[in-house]
Tab-separated table of C-alpha atoms and ligand atoms in Angstrom:
chain	number	residue	atom	x	y	z
A	1	MET	CA	0.295	5.942	-19.260
A	2	SER	CA	0.329	6.884	-15.635
A	3	GLN	CA	-3.109	6.905	-14.093
A	4	PHE	CA	-2.356	7.833	-10.469
A	5	ARG	CA	-0.248	10.935	-10.066
A	6	LEU	CA	1.228	13.267	-7.502
A	7	GLU	CA	2.630	16.344	-9.285
A	8	ALA	CA	4.938	18.683	-7.445
A	9	VAL	CA	2.999	18.079	-4.298
A	10	GLN	CA	3.692	20.295	-1.260
A	11	ARG	CA	2.480	19.493	2.216
A	12	ALA	CA	3.474	21.193	5.496
A	13	PHE	CA	2.206	20.806	9.082
A	14	GLY	CA	2.831	24.164	10.765
A	15	GLU	CA	6.431	25.007	10.138
A	16	ARG	CA	7.333	21.461	9.199
A	17	VAL	CA	7.535	20.927	5.401
A	18	VAL	CA	6.951	17.141	4.933
A	19	LEU	CA	6.548	16.846	1.145
A	20	ASN	CA	8.414	19.389	-0.953
A	21	ARG	CA	7.361	19.361	-4.620
A	22	LEU	CA	7.200	15.609	-4.752
A	23	SER	CA	6.148	13.940	-7.990
A	24	LEU	CA	5.276	10.285	-8.290
A	25	SER	CA	3.256	8.369	-10.867
A	26	ILE	CA	1.800	4.860	-10.712
A	27	ALA	CA	0.560	3.115	-13.829
A	28	GLU	CA	-2.591	1.027	-14.014
A	29	GLY	CA	-1.771	-2.331	-12.403
A	30	GLU	CA	1.679	-1.265	-11.278
A	31	ALA	CA	2.913	-2.189	-7.781
A	32	VAL	CA	5.023	0.552	-6.218
A	33	ALA	CA	6.611	0.177	-2.829
A	34	VAL	CA	7.598	3.248	-0.843
A	35	VAL	CA	10.343	3.031	1.816
A	36	GLY	CA	12.033	5.664	3.960
A	37	ARG	CA	12.841	6.544	7.492
A	38	SER	CA	10.247	7.138	10.088
A	39	GLY	CA	8.594	10.565	9.746
A	40	CYS	CA	9.753	11.173	6.166
A	41	GLY	CA	6.257	11.494	4.857
A	42	LYS	CA	5.224	8.079	3.576
A	43	SER	CA	1.825	8.043	5.231
A	44	THR	CA	1.214	11.635	4.239
A	45	LEU	CA	1.783	10.672	0.645
A	46	LEU	CA	-0.564	7.726	0.903
A	47	ARG	CA	-3.252	9.820	2.612
A	48	LEU	CA	-3.094	12.298	-0.276
A	49	LEU	CA	-3.667	9.562	-2.865
A	50	ALA	CA	-6.497	8.147	-0.736
A	51	GLY	CA	-8.242	11.516	-0.693
A	52	LEU	CA	-7.968	11.656	3.050
A	53	ASP	CA	-5.824	14.798	2.921
A	54	ARG	CA	-5.196	17.654	0.403
A	55	PRO	CA	-1.933	19.136	-0.691
A	56	ASP	CA	-0.986	22.761	0.021
A	57	ALA	CA	0.316	23.073	-3.536
A	58	GLY	CA	0.650	20.716	-6.515
A	59	ARG	CA	-1.889	18.240	-7.802
A	60	VAL	CA	-3.042	14.712	-6.939
A	61	THR	CA	-4.988	13.233	-9.849
A	62	ILE	CA	-6.434	9.908	-11.036
A	63	ASP	CA	-6.960	9.809	-14.814
A	64	GLY	CA	-6.388	13.530	-14.801
A	65	THR	CA	-9.166	14.260	-12.319
A	66	LEU	CA	-8.265	15.924	-9.020
A	67	VAL	CA	-8.668	13.659	-5.956
A	68	MET	CA	-10.782	15.639	-3.516
A	69	ARG	CA	-12.149	12.900	-1.298
A	70	PRO	CA	-11.999	9.095	-0.901
A	71	ARG	CA	-13.106	7.343	-4.123
A	72	PRO	CA	-14.834	3.940	-4.493
A	73	ASP	CA	-12.114	2.699	-6.848
A	74	VAL	CA	-9.324	3.355	-4.291
A	75	ALA	CA	-9.080	1.257	-1.121
A	76	VAL	CA	-6.798	1.568	1.866
A	77	VAL	CA	-5.370	-1.044	4.289
A	78	PHE	CA	-3.830	0.391	7.478
A	79	GLN	CA	-1.501	-1.284	9.962
A	80	GLU	CA	-4.492	-1.884	12.308
A	81	PRO	CA	-7.510	-3.336	10.559
A	82	ARG	CA	-9.963	-1.293	12.719
A	83	LEU	CA	-12.798	-3.820	12.531
A	84	LEU	CA	-16.212	-3.041	13.880
A	85	PRO	CA	-16.444	-5.234	17.066
A	86	TRP	CA	-20.246	-5.684	16.831
A	87	LEU	CA	-20.120	-7.117	13.318
A	88	ASP	CA	-18.908	-10.597	12.408
A	89	VAL	CA	-16.112	-11.162	9.887
A	90	LEU	CA	-18.510	-11.288	6.914
A	91	GLY	CA	-20.262	-8.103	8.042
A	92	ASN	CA	-16.973	-6.281	8.431
A	93	VAL	CA	-16.002	-7.254	4.837
A	94	MET	CA	-19.389	-6.053	3.570
A	95	VAL	CA	-18.608	-2.695	5.159
A	96	GLY	CA	-16.177	-2.259	2.292
A	97	LEU	CA	-19.120	-2.190	-0.115
A	98	GLY	CA	-20.577	0.787	1.723
A	99	GLY	CA	-24.025	-0.754	2.238
A	100	LYS	CA	-25.042	-0.188	-1.459
A	101	GLY	CA	-26.740	-2.704	-3.718
A	102	ASP	CA	-28.377	-6.020	-3.235
A	103	ARG	CA	-27.640	-7.623	0.210
A	104	GLY	CA	-27.464	-11.240	-1.042
A	105	GLN	CA	-25.100	-10.198	-3.764
A	106	ALA	CA	-22.980	-8.237	-1.245
A	107	ARG	CA	-22.744	-11.363	0.910
A	108	GLU	CA	-21.544	-13.341	-2.111
A	109	GLN	CA	-18.909	-10.742	-2.957
A	110	ALA	CA	-17.723	-10.587	0.665
A	111	LEU	CA	-17.447	-14.382	0.876
A	112	ARG	CA	-15.461	-14.429	-2.346
A	113	ALA	CA	-13.087	-11.736	-0.885
A	114	LEU	CA	-12.715	-13.778	2.291
A	115	ARG	CA	-11.810	-16.872	0.229
A	116	ARG	CA	-9.103	-14.835	-1.570
A	117	VAL	CA	-7.424	-14.214	1.809
A	118	GLY	CA	-7.997	-17.789	3.031
A	119	LEU	CA	-10.575	-16.914	5.664
A	120	ALA	CA	-13.956	-18.144	4.343
A	121	GLU	CA	-14.407	-20.502	7.367
A	122	ALA	CA	-14.167	-17.620	9.773
A	123	ALA	CA	-17.046	-15.646	8.203
A	124	ALA	CA	-19.316	-15.885	11.335
A	125	LYS	CA	-16.593	-15.085	13.901
A	126	LEU	CA	-16.504	-11.914	15.877
A	127	PRO	CA	-13.372	-9.655	15.683
A	128	LYS	CA	-12.375	-10.216	19.326
A	129	THR	CA	-11.924	-13.946	18.655
A	130	LEU	CA	-9.400	-13.367	15.808
A	131	SER	CA	-5.632	-13.473	15.937
A	132	GLY	CA	-3.788	-10.392	14.605
A	133	GLY	CA	-3.049	-12.160	11.295
A	134	MET	CA	-6.683	-13.137	10.808
A	135	ALA	CA	-7.861	-9.636	11.658
A	136	GLN	CA	-5.534	-8.153	9.052
A	137	ARG	CA	-6.779	-10.665	6.495
A	138	VAL	CA	-10.252	-9.344	7.160
A	139	GLY	CA	-8.997	-5.761	6.592
A	140	ILE	CA	-7.484	-6.806	3.268
A	141	ALA	CA	-10.705	-8.606	2.214
A	142	ARG	CA	-12.726	-5.488	3.152
A	143	ALA	CA	-10.437	-3.431	0.857
A	144	LEU	CA	-10.585	-6.011	-1.961
A	145	VAL	CA	-14.319	-6.556	-1.925
A	146	ARG	CA	-15.030	-3.482	-4.043
A	147	ARG	CA	-12.335	-4.500	-6.554
A	148	PRO	CA	-10.296	-1.340	-6.300
A	149	ARG	CA	-8.185	-0.112	-9.147
A	150	LEU	CA	-5.727	1.205	-6.634
A	151	LEU	CA	-4.953	-0.506	-3.352
A	152	LEU	CA	-3.066	1.650	-0.836
A	153	LEU	CA	-1.350	-0.233	2.036
A	154	ASP	CA	0.313	1.492	4.988
A	155	GLU	CA	2.665	-0.916	6.732
A	156	PRO	CA	-0.056	-3.611	6.491
A	157	PHE	CA	2.048	-6.478	7.861
A	158	SER	CA	4.349	-4.762	10.336
A	159	ALA	CA	2.445	-5.868	13.454
A	160	LEU	CA	2.497	-9.544	12.438
A	161	ASP	CA	4.823	-12.411	13.279
A	162	ALA	CA	7.337	-13.438	10.631
A	163	LEU	CA	5.511	-16.495	9.355
A	164	THR	CA	2.086	-14.772	9.131
A	165	LYS	CA	3.739	-11.864	7.391
A	166	ILE	CA	5.239	-14.160	4.738
A	167	GLU	CA	1.801	-15.824	4.234
A	168	LEU	CA	0.045	-12.554	3.830
A	169	GLN	CA	2.723	-11.215	1.455
A	170	GLY	CA	2.098	-14.331	-0.665
A	171	ALA	CA	-1.652	-13.739	-0.586
A	172	LEU	CA	-1.177	-10.136	-1.731
A	173	ASP	CA	1.141	-11.233	-4.477
A	174	ARG	CA	-1.422	-13.708	-5.789
A	175	ILE	CA	-4.303	-11.236	-5.586
A	176	ARG	CA	-2.297	-8.758	-7.529
A	177	ALA	CA	-1.553	-11.305	-10.234
A	178	GLU	CA	-5.247	-12.290	-10.426
A	179	ASP	CA	-7.120	-8.946	-9.975
A	180	GLY	CA	-4.362	-6.683	-11.195
A	181	PRO	CA	-5.045	-3.597	-9.036
A	182	ALA	CA	-2.274	-1.023	-8.863
A	183	LEU	CA	-0.560	-1.064	-5.397
A	184	LEU	CA	1.085	1.524	-3.326
A	185	LEU	CA	2.728	-0.301	-0.473
A	186	VAL	CA	4.339	1.711	2.291
A	187	THR	CA	6.760	-0.464	4.278
A	188	HIS	CA	9.849	-0.456	6.528
A	189	ASP	CA	10.640	-3.935	5.313
A	190	LEU	CA	13.049	-3.917	2.379
A	191	GLU	CA	12.583	-7.632	1.743
A	192	GLU	CA	8.845	-7.099	1.512
A	193	ALA	CA	9.311	-4.185	-0.896
A	194	ALA	CA	11.664	-6.252	-3.098
A	195	ALA	CA	9.366	-9.258	-3.012
A	196	LEU	CA	6.121	-7.516	-4.046
A	197	ALA	CA	6.908	-4.404	-6.016
A	198	ASP	CA	7.571	-3.584	-9.685
A	199	ARG	CA	9.239	-0.407	-8.510
A	200	VAL	CA	10.668	0.649	-5.170
A	201	VAL	CA	10.781	4.337	-4.352
A	202	VAL	CA	13.150	5.404	-1.532
A	203	LEU	CA	12.295	8.665	0.142
A	204	GLU	CA	14.816	10.753	2.014
A	205	THR	CA	14.161	12.437	5.339
A	206	ALA	CA	11.553	15.195	5.319
A	207	PRO	CA	11.093	17.277	3.318
A	208	ALA	CA	10.916	14.123	1.345
A	209	GLY	CA	12.497	13.823	-2.091
A	210	ILE	CA	12.961	10.622	-4.024
A	211	VAL	CA	16.556	9.361	-3.675
A	212	LEU	CA	16.008	6.167	-5.695
A	213	ASP	CA	13.323	4.909	-7.987
A	214	LEU	CA	14.318	1.326	-8.744
A	215	ALA	CA	12.517	-0.965	-11.191
A	216	ILE	CA	12.513	-4.652	-10.240
A	217	ASP	CA	12.170	-6.958	-13.145
A	218	LEU	CA	12.003	-10.432	-11.501
A	219	PRO	CA	9.248	-12.983	-11.967
A	220	HIS	CA	6.674	-13.617	-9.253
A	221	PRO	CA	6.610	-15.271	-6.768
A	222	ARG	CA	10.108	-14.092	-6.158
A	223	ASN	CA	12.938	-16.276	-4.895
A	224	ARG	CA	14.161	-14.294	-1.862
A	225	ARG	CA	17.336	-16.359	-1.735
A	226	SER	CA	18.486	-15.622	-5.277
A	227	ALA	CA	21.551	-13.443	-5.800
A	228	ALA	CA	19.548	-10.939	-7.927
A	229	PHE	CA	16.985	-10.497	-5.165
A	230	GLN	CA	19.607	-9.981	-2.502
A	231	ALA	CA	21.469	-7.495	-4.679
A	232	ILE	CA	18.254	-5.443	-4.861
A	233	GLU	CA	17.736	-5.526	-1.154
A	234	ALA	CA	21.328	-4.477	-0.566
A	235	ARG	CA	20.870	-1.614	-3.026
A	236	LEU	CA	17.760	-0.437	-1.183
A	237	ALA	CA	19.599	-0.565	2.115
A	238	ARG	CA	22.419	1.563	0.696
A	239	ALA	CA	19.984	4.122	-0.585
A	240	LEU	CA	18.276	4.285	2.792
A	241	GLY	CA	21.559	4.539	4.548
A	242	GLY	CA	21.670	8.278	3.844
A	243	ALA	CA	22.817	10.716	1.173
A	244	ASP	CA	26.474	9.672	1.430
A	245	ALA	CA	25.736	6.015	0.896
A	246	ALA	CA	23.375	6.818	-1.984
A	247	GLU	CA	25.971	9.018	-3.673
A	248	ASP	CA	28.435	6.095	-3.547
A	249	ASP	CA	25.967	4.042	-5.478
A	250	PRO	CA	27.049	4.268	-9.148
A	251	GLY	CA	23.793	2.892	-10.503
A	252	MET	CA	21.576	5.298	-8.662
A	253	GLU	CA	18.794	6.780	-10.662
A	254	ARG	CA	17.590	10.118	-9.475
A	255	ALA	CA	13.944	10.786	-10.245
A	256	ALA	CA	13.406	13.741	-12.553
B	301	ATP	N1	-1.972	15.700	10.786
B	301	ATP	C1	-0.701	16.070	11.118
B	301	ATP	N2	-0.472	17.098	11.906
B	301	ATP	C2	0.769	17.446	12.304
B	301	ATP	N3	1.863	16.804	11.844
B	301	ATP	C3	1.700	15.760	11.046
B	301	ATP	C4	0.386	15.304	10.659
B	301	ATP	N4	0.552	14.239	9.848
B	301	ATP	C5	1.868	14.006	9.787
B	301	ATP	N5	2.544	14.918	10.530
B	301	ATP	C6	4.023	15.015	10.618
B	301	ATP	O1	4.569	14.853	9.316
B	301	ATP	C7	5.780	14.065	9.294
B	301	ATP	C8	5.586	12.874	8.434
B	301	ATP	O2	4.593	12.028	8.888
B	301	ATP	P1	4.186	10.691	8.180
B	301	ATP	O3	3.156	10.078	9.000
B	301	ATP	O4	3.844	10.923	6.773
B	301	ATP	O5	5.586	9.918	8.265
B	301	ATP	P2	5.891	8.397	7.896
B	301	ATP	O6	6.973	8.413	6.850
B	301	ATP	O7	4.630	7.650	7.525
B	301	ATP	O8	6.485	7.858	9.223
B	301	ATP	P3	6.410	6.336	9.878
B	301	ATP	O9	7.394	5.508	9.148
B	301	ATP	O10	6.860	6.574	11.293
B	301	ATP	O11	5.018	5.882	9.742
B	301	ATP	C9	6.004	13.687	10.798
B	301	ATP	O12	6.883	14.581	11.321
B	301	ATP	C10	4.627	13.867	11.424
B	301	ATP	O13	4.762	14.141	12.784
B	302	MG	MG1	3.526	6.177	8.438
């Protein structure tokens, strides 16, 4: 059963309709990647699920309850980790717990989250001394520390160098296997989408509709050199290439 749902969601900014009756469901533990051209409404969709924005029409629900504001069981990772400069790494991760509960216990949880992203030794460092990759690991740990049921990621690795990106994709893949949160991963990187997601949703230009909703049934960690993997990447590229290219695709599944 789908736990996280957008139903016929409408969102416009002034005259500009960005989401036009868009529906999308994510099941418990499911990893869904969303790709689409710049400006097509990916971040808008993510912000709605995060409770950071409200639709003009339609419904955003979790377990049937309307999402009205950010929830403790949903966490967000943005492209920039936005760390607090006056707190050390451990302190920044503890921010994810919202200052509630026992402090010693919070430290333990934060350290555990840092270990998950391979950053336990950096607990006492200040943000200004971190590389971009390390800072983004802290951002991920801060999101993980409260063990979210749904982890929303908006181009989380796009500012990183190629090697760091692959490392962090691997970390996310493992975290997902171990903790099993549902994921919504917004990305411009088709290889990343194919490597991490159970389903990839391709949005068309605003007002965004779904042009392809493709299930990927390959074991993790995925072999990016395999023919099956590369066929999926090629298929995503065709769907992104525009309506003409998508219509040439005989196996295209249009979302209902
Ligand atoms: N708060 C806002 N006020 C006005 N316009 C907005 C607002 N938020 C988004 N938009 C507009 O809505 C459209 C979709 O924006 P959105 O950020 O969702 O796109 P995106 O798919 O995430 O793009 P990108 O890939 O560049 O991040 C854009 O034209 C953007 O300018
Ligand atoms: Mg965006």
